[in-house]
Amino acid sequence: MSVKLAILFYSTYGTNHAMAKIAADAARAAGAEVRLLRIAETAPAEVVNAQDAWKAEAERQTDLPVATAADLEWANAYLFSAPTRFGCAPSQLRAFIDTLGGLWFQGKLANKAVSAMTSAQNAHGGQEATLLGLYTTFLHWGSIIVAPGYTDPAVSAAGGNSYGYSHTQGADMDDKTKAAIGHQTKRLIEIAAKLA
């Protein structure tokens, strides 16, 4: 069975959108069927439109489908990417997760491989807490967490977050970034294929 990977991202200014696209490219190169999906914006339009960078990123995403529960039912692997907000996942992603109770109740999120990535404005802005918080949710689902660990030199070269790739806002998305995201994505696909 081939891996069907749903890459679900929320991105205010473009960092997690870029990370998700890197992951999608790596997943396709590894032979996975990929759906690149944006998490719906829940902030009021007047708030988004009042910030030029936020508005521009929202416009860049309009060609991408919004994630739905049906996408999670379709997939046999998930990769989430979202910024850190006060040490947690942003409310937009939490609101989406809160819509998944029906799938969870039916066991349709269980036994699927899952991993996560994040970003923050500074290097110690709560990235690990965000990832661990998401992993707590995934444990409730019965999903199988596939963190990168220190299973490849690319993880340490890109900052060494064994829970999942984390990016510091404003830093270049260089070859080290691409290698770390690529490794995490390929590892997720490898484990998902074994589970399938």
PDB file of C-alpha atoms in Angstrom:
ATOM      1  CA  MET A   1       0.000   0.000   0.000  1.00  0.00           C
ATOM      2  CA  SER A   2       1.367   3.408  -0.887  1.00  0.00           C
ATOM      3  CA  VAL A   3       1.566   6.142   1.702  1.00  0.00           C
ATOM      4  CA  LYS A   4      -1.117   8.811   1.487  1.00  0.00           C
ATOM      5  CA  LEU A   5       0.284  11.815   3.316  1.00  0.00           C
ATOM      6  CA  ALA A   6      -1.771  14.804   4.411  1.00  0.00           C
ATOM      7  CA  ILE A   7       0.471  17.794   5.086  1.00  0.00           C
ATOM      8  CA  LEU A   8      -1.599  20.242   7.105  1.00  0.00           C
ATOM      9  CA  PHE A   9      -0.179  23.685   7.818  1.00  0.00           C
ATOM     10  CA  TYR A  10      -1.166  26.998   9.301  1.00  0.00           C
ATOM     11  CA  SER A  11       1.022  29.950   8.367  1.00  0.00           C
ATOM     12  CA  THR A  12       0.567  33.610   9.217  1.00  0.00           C
ATOM     13  CA  TYR A  13       3.594  35.094   7.460  1.00  0.00           C
ATOM     14  CA  GLY A  14       4.764  32.229   5.238  1.00  0.00           C
ATOM     15  CA  THR A  15       7.321  30.294   7.284  1.00  0.00           C
ATOM     16  CA  ASN A  16       5.215  27.175   7.854  1.00  0.00           C
ATOM     17  CA  HIS A  17       3.821  27.369   4.329  1.00  0.00           C
ATOM     18  CA  ALA A  18       7.401  27.209   3.009  1.00  0.00           C
ATOM     19  CA  MET A  19       8.236  24.346   5.385  1.00  0.00           C
ATOM     20  CA  ALA A  20       5.146  22.435   4.247  1.00  0.00           C
ATOM     21  CA  LYS A  21       6.116  22.870   0.590  1.00  0.00           C
ATOM     22  CA  ILE A  22       9.613  21.512   1.302  1.00  0.00           C
ATOM     23  CA  ALA A  23       8.018  18.506   3.010  1.00  0.00           C
ATOM     24  CA  ALA A  24       5.600  17.981   0.120  1.00  0.00           C
ATOM     25  CA  ASP A  25       8.473  17.924  -2.374  1.00  0.00           C
ATOM     26  CA  ALA A  26      10.400  15.430  -0.234  1.00  0.00           C
ATOM     27  CA  ALA A  27       7.311  13.245   0.192  1.00  0.00           C
ATOM     28  CA  ARG A  28       6.587  13.138  -3.529  1.00  0.00           C
ATOM     29  CA  ALA A  29      10.244  12.300  -4.226  1.00  0.00           C
ATOM     30  CA  ALA A  30       9.880   9.413  -1.761  1.00  0.00           C
ATOM     31  CA  GLY A  31       6.848   8.103  -3.665  1.00  0.00           C
ATOM     32  CA  ALA A  32       4.020   9.239  -1.387  1.00  0.00           C
ATOM     33  CA  GLU A  33       0.690  10.553  -2.591  1.00  0.00           C
ATOM     34  CA  VAL A  34       0.460  14.027  -1.063  1.00  0.00           C
ATOM     35  CA  ARG A  35      -2.276  16.487  -0.181  1.00  0.00           C
ATOM     36  CA  LEU A  36      -0.901  19.901   0.796  1.00  0.00           C
ATOM     37  CA  LEU A  37      -3.643  21.496   2.881  1.00  0.00           C
ATOM     38  CA  ARG A  38      -4.015  24.799   4.673  1.00  0.00           C
ATOM     39  CA  ILE A  39      -5.733  25.191   7.995  1.00  0.00           C
ATOM     40  CA  ALA A  40      -8.606  27.666   7.720  1.00  0.00           C
ATOM     41  CA  GLU A  41      -8.041  31.161   9.028  1.00  0.00           C
ATOM     42  CA  THR A  42     -10.235  32.002  11.994  1.00  0.00           C
ATOM     43  CA  ALA A  43      -8.954  35.504  12.732  1.00  0.00           C
ATOM     44  CA  PRO A  44     -11.349  38.257  11.634  1.00  0.00           C
ATOM     45  CA  ALA A  45     -10.698  39.546   8.119  1.00  0.00           C
ATOM     46  CA  GLU A  46     -10.197  43.088   9.401  1.00  0.00           C
ATOM     47  CA  VAL A  47      -7.347  41.859  11.641  1.00  0.00           C
ATOM     48  CA  VAL A  48      -5.675  39.925   8.820  1.00  0.00           C
ATOM     49  CA  ASN A  49      -6.095  42.762   6.325  1.00  0.00           C
ATOM     50  CA  ALA A  50      -4.665  45.318   8.775  1.00  0.00           C
ATOM     51  CA  GLN A  51      -1.235  43.635   8.554  1.00  0.00           C
ATOM     52  CA  ASP A  52       0.280  43.694   5.081  1.00  0.00           C
ATOM     53  CA  ALA A  53       2.472  40.618   5.563  1.00  0.00           C
ATOM     54  CA  TRP A  54      -0.398  38.550   6.990  1.00  0.00           C
ATOM     55  CA  LYS A  55      -2.744  39.659   4.218  1.00  0.00           C
ATOM     56  CA  ALA A  56      -0.140  38.839   1.538  1.00  0.00           C
ATOM     57  CA  GLU A  57       0.420  35.341   2.925  1.00  0.00           C
ATOM     58  CA  ALA A  58      -3.334  34.707   3.102  1.00  0.00           C
ATOM     59  CA  GLU A  59      -3.578  35.664  -0.568  1.00  0.00           C
ATOM     60  CA  ARG A  60      -0.662  33.332  -1.481  1.00  0.00           C
ATOM     61  CA  GLN A  61      -2.577  30.420   0.042  1.00  0.00           C
ATOM     62  CA  THR A  62      -5.900  30.898  -1.739  1.00  0.00           C
ATOM     63  CA  ASP A  63      -5.089  28.283  -4.396  1.00  0.00           C
ATOM     64  CA  LEU A  64      -4.619  25.563  -1.759  1.00  0.00           C
ATOM     65  CA  PRO A  65      -7.525  23.514  -0.407  1.00  0.00           C
ATOM     66  CA  VAL A  66      -8.610  23.952   3.199  1.00  0.00           C
ATOM     67  CA  ALA A  67      -8.044  20.873   5.354  1.00  0.00           C
ATOM     68  CA  THR A  68     -11.124  18.847   6.274  1.00  0.00           C
ATOM     69  CA  ALA A  69     -11.848  15.802   8.387  1.00  0.00           C
ATOM     70  CA  ALA A  70     -12.248  13.855   5.130  1.00  0.00           C
ATOM     71  CA  ASP A  71      -8.581  14.522   4.333  1.00  0.00           C
ATOM     72  CA  LEU A  72      -7.539  12.907   7.604  1.00  0.00           C
ATOM     73  CA  GLU A  73      -9.770   9.934   6.938  1.00  0.00           C
ATOM     74  CA  TRP A  74      -8.186   9.582   3.459  1.00  0.00           C
ATOM     75  CA  ALA A  75      -4.588   9.750   4.671  1.00  0.00           C
ATOM     76  CA  ASN A  76      -2.589   7.061   6.382  1.00  0.00           C
ATOM     77  CA  ALA A  77       0.038   9.569   7.544  1.00  0.00           C
ATOM     78  CA  TYR A  78      -0.086  13.162   8.784  1.00  0.00           C
ATOM     79  CA  LEU A  79       2.480  15.943   8.966  1.00  0.00           C
ATOM     80  CA  PHE A  80       1.397  19.090  10.790  1.00  0.00           C
ATOM     81  CA  SER A  81       3.256  22.404  10.584  1.00  0.00           C
ATOM     82  CA  ALA A  82       2.233  25.502  12.511  1.00  0.00           C
ATOM     83  CA  PRO A  83       3.859  28.374  14.362  1.00  0.00           C
ATOM     84  CA  THR A  84       4.312  28.552  18.106  1.00  0.00           C
ATOM     85  CA  ARG A  85       1.996  30.965  19.907  1.00  0.00           C
ATOM     86  CA  PHE A  86       2.830  31.502  23.560  1.00  0.00           C
ATOM     87  CA  GLY A  87       4.319  27.988  23.730  1.00  0.00           C
ATOM     88  CA  CYS A  88       1.338  26.266  22.062  1.00  0.00           C
ATOM     89  CA  ALA A  89      -0.103  25.567  18.654  1.00  0.00           C
ATOM     90  CA  PRO A  90      -2.075  28.521  17.258  1.00  0.00           C
ATOM     91  CA  SER A  91      -5.801  28.753  17.852  1.00  0.00           C
ATOM     92  CA  GLN A  92      -6.516  28.183  14.154  1.00  0.00           C
ATOM     93  CA  LEU A  93      -4.954  24.710  14.293  1.00  0.00           C
ATOM     94  CA  ARG A  94      -6.559  23.906  17.656  1.00  0.00           C
ATOM     95  CA  ALA A  95      -9.954  24.913  16.226  1.00  0.00           C
ATOM     96  CA  PHE A  96      -9.447  22.474  13.338  1.00  0.00           C
ATOM     97  CA  ILE A  97      -8.410  19.711  15.723  1.00  0.00           C
ATOM     98  CA  ASP A  98     -11.573  20.343  17.723  1.00  0.00           C
ATOM     99  CA  THR A  99     -13.642  19.403  14.656  1.00  0.00           C
ATOM    100  CA  LEU A 100     -12.163  15.902  14.556  1.00  0.00           C
ATOM    101  CA  GLY A 101     -14.065  14.375  17.468  1.00  0.00           C
ATOM    102  CA  GLY A 102     -16.264  12.297  15.185  1.00  0.00           C
ATOM    103  CA  LEU A 103     -13.287  10.683  13.441  1.00  0.00           C
ATOM    104  CA  TRP A 104     -11.560  10.116  16.775  1.00  0.00           C
ATOM    105  CA  PHE A 105     -14.684   8.493  18.247  1.00  0.00           C
ATOM    106  CA  GLN A 106     -14.854   6.099  15.286  1.00  0.00           C
ATOM    107  CA  GLY A 107     -11.152   5.202  15.635  1.00  0.00           C
ATOM    108  CA  LYS A 108     -10.322   6.666  12.217  1.00  0.00           C
ATOM    109  CA  LEU A 109      -7.288   8.609  13.465  1.00  0.00           C
ATOM    110  CA  ALA A 110      -5.753   5.625  15.253  1.00  0.00           C
ATOM    111  CA  ASN A 111      -2.746   3.660  14.061  1.00  0.00           C
ATOM    112  CA  LYS A 112      -1.711   6.313  11.547  1.00  0.00           C
ATOM    113  CA  ALA A 113       1.795   7.774  11.547  1.00  0.00           C
ATOM    114  CA  VAL A 114       2.029  11.445  12.518  1.00  0.00           C
ATOM    115  CA  SER A 115       4.752  14.035  12.926  1.00  0.00           C
ATOM    116  CA  ALA A 116       4.900  17.793  13.427  1.00  0.00           C
ATOM    117  CA  MET A 117       7.037  20.869  12.742  1.00  0.00           C
ATOM    118  CA  THR A 118       6.885  24.405  14.088  1.00  0.00           C
ATOM    119  CA  SER A 119       8.501  27.828  14.120  1.00  0.00           C
ATOM    120  CA  ALA A 120       8.841  30.764  16.479  1.00  0.00           C
ATOM    121  CA  GLN A 121      10.195  34.284  16.431  1.00  0.00           C
ATOM    122  CA  ASN A 122      13.237  33.330  18.507  1.00  0.00           C
ATOM    123  CA  ALA A 123      15.261  30.186  19.076  1.00  0.00           C
ATOM    124  CA  HIS A 124      13.777  29.502  22.513  1.00  0.00           C
ATOM    125  CA  GLY A 125      10.239  30.641  21.829  1.00  0.00           C
ATOM    126  CA  GLY A 126       8.454  27.477  22.933  1.00  0.00           C
ATOM    127  CA  GLN A 127       8.909  25.254  19.890  1.00  0.00           C
ATOM    128  CA  GLU A 128       9.455  22.049  21.870  1.00  0.00           C
ATOM    129  CA  ALA A 129       6.408  22.793  24.036  1.00  0.00           C
ATOM    130  CA  THR A 130       4.318  23.290  20.901  1.00  0.00           C
ATOM    131  CA  LEU A 131       5.412  19.965  19.430  1.00  0.00           C
ATOM    132  CA  LEU A 132       4.921  18.087  22.691  1.00  0.00           C
ATOM    133  CA  GLY A 133       1.474  19.637  23.063  1.00  0.00           C
ATOM    134  CA  LEU A 134       0.495  18.447  19.607  1.00  0.00           C
ATOM    135  CA  TYR A 135       1.920  15.009  20.350  1.00  0.00           C
ATOM    136  CA  THR A 136      -0.286  14.808  23.460  1.00  0.00           C
ATOM    137  CA  THR A 137      -3.296  15.268  21.171  1.00  0.00           C
ATOM    138  CA  PHE A 138      -2.000  12.638  18.760  1.00  0.00           C
ATOM    139  CA  LEU A 139      -1.573  10.195  21.651  1.00  0.00           C
ATOM    140  CA  HIS A 140      -5.244  10.690  22.499  1.00  0.00           C
ATOM    141  CA  TRP A 141      -6.067   9.854  18.878  1.00  0.00           C
ATOM    142  CA  GLY A 142      -4.085   6.615  19.067  1.00  0.00           C
ATOM    143  CA  SER A 143      -1.833   7.794  16.259  1.00  0.00           C
ATOM    144  CA  ILE A 144       1.774   6.629  16.077  1.00  0.00           C
ATOM    145  CA  ILE A 145       4.168   9.535  16.671  1.00  0.00           C
ATOM    146  CA  VAL A 146       7.151   9.548  14.335  1.00  0.00           C
ATOM    147  CA  ALA A 147       9.575  12.201  15.547  1.00  0.00           C
ATOM    148  CA  PRO A 148      12.898  12.583  13.733  1.00  0.00           C
ATOM    149  CA  GLY A 149      14.944  11.832  16.841  1.00  0.00           C
ATOM    150  CA  TYR A 150      18.664  11.947  16.199  1.00  0.00           C
ATOM    151  CA  THR A 151      18.377   9.425  13.385  1.00  0.00           C
ATOM    152  CA  ASP A 152      20.281  11.464  10.804  1.00  0.00           C
ATOM    153  CA  PRO A 153      23.054  14.094  10.943  1.00  0.00           C
ATOM    154  CA  ALA A 154      20.653  16.526   9.240  1.00  0.00           C
ATOM    155  CA  VAL A 155      18.720  16.881  12.507  1.00  0.00           C
ATOM    156  CA  SER A 156      21.716  18.170  14.472  1.00  0.00           C
ATOM    157  CA  ALA A 157      22.980  20.271  11.572  1.00  0.00           C
ATOM    158  CA  ALA A 158      19.679  22.181  11.503  1.00  0.00           C
ATOM    159  CA  GLY A 159      19.568  22.939  15.217  1.00  0.00           C
ATOM    160  CA  GLY A 160      18.994  19.558  16.800  1.00  0.00           C
ATOM    161  CA  ASN A 161      15.308  19.455  17.684  1.00  0.00           C
ATOM    162  CA  SER A 162      14.622  15.738  18.000  1.00  0.00           C
ATOM    163  CA  TYR A 163      10.863  16.306  18.446  1.00  0.00           C
ATOM    164  CA  GLY A 164      10.411  17.788  14.987  1.00  0.00           C
ATOM    165  CA  TYR A 165      11.948  20.438  12.803  1.00  0.00           C
ATOM    166  CA  SER A 166      11.631  23.950  14.232  1.00  0.00           C
ATOM    167  CA  HIS A 167      12.518  27.119  12.386  1.00  0.00           C
ATOM    168  CA  THR A 168      13.496  30.496  13.783  1.00  0.00           C
ATOM    169  CA  GLN A 169      11.499  33.251  12.085  1.00  0.00           C
ATOM    170  CA  GLY A 170      13.600  35.211   9.615  1.00  0.00           C
ATOM    171  CA  ALA A 171      16.343  32.590   9.273  1.00  0.00           C
ATOM    172  CA  ASP A 172      17.116  31.367   5.771  1.00  0.00           C
ATOM    173  CA  MET A 173      15.519  28.153   4.554  1.00  0.00           C
ATOM    174  CA  ASP A 174      18.883  26.823   3.466  1.00  0.00           C
ATOM    175  CA  ASP A 175      20.115  23.372   2.517  1.00  0.00           C
ATOM    176  CA  LYS A 176      20.341  22.354   6.203  1.00  0.00           C
ATOM    177  CA  THR A 177      16.670  23.247   6.633  1.00  0.00           C
ATOM    178  CA  LYS A 178      15.677  21.305   3.538  1.00  0.00           C
ATOM    179  CA  ALA A 179      17.729  18.288   4.614  1.00  0.00           C
ATOM    180  CA  ALA A 180      16.192  18.222   8.112  1.00  0.00           C
ATOM    181  CA  ILE A 181      12.623  18.598   6.839  1.00  0.00           C
ATOM    182  CA  GLY A 182      13.336  16.061   4.100  1.00  0.00           C
ATOM    183  CA  HIS A 183      14.680  13.545   6.609  1.00  0.00           C
ATOM    184  CA  GLN A 184      11.705  13.978   8.954  1.00  0.00           C
ATOM    185  CA  THR A 185       9.281  13.575   6.053  1.00  0.00           C
ATOM    186  CA  LYS A 186      11.009  10.497   4.632  1.00  0.00           C
ATOM    187  CA  ARG A 187      11.164   8.892   8.079  1.00  0.00           C
ATOM    188  CA  LEU A 188       7.430   9.519   8.515  1.00  0.00           C
ATOM    189  CA  ILE A 189       6.716   7.919   5.129  1.00  0.00           C
ATOM    190  CA  GLU A 190       8.943   4.930   5.888  1.00  0.00           C
ATOM    191  CA  ILE A 191       7.167   4.203   9.175  1.00  0.00           C
ATOM    192  CA  ALA A 192       3.734   4.848   7.642  1.00  0.00           C
ATOM    193  CA  ALA A 193       4.506   2.338   4.884  1.00  0.00           C
ATOM    194  CA  LYS A 194       5.446  -0.278   7.486  1.00  0.00           C
ATOM    195  CA  LEU A 195       2.244   0.372   9.409  1.00  0.00           C
ATOM    196  CA  ALA A 196       0.158   0.164   6.231  1.00  0.00           C
TER     197      ALA A 196
END
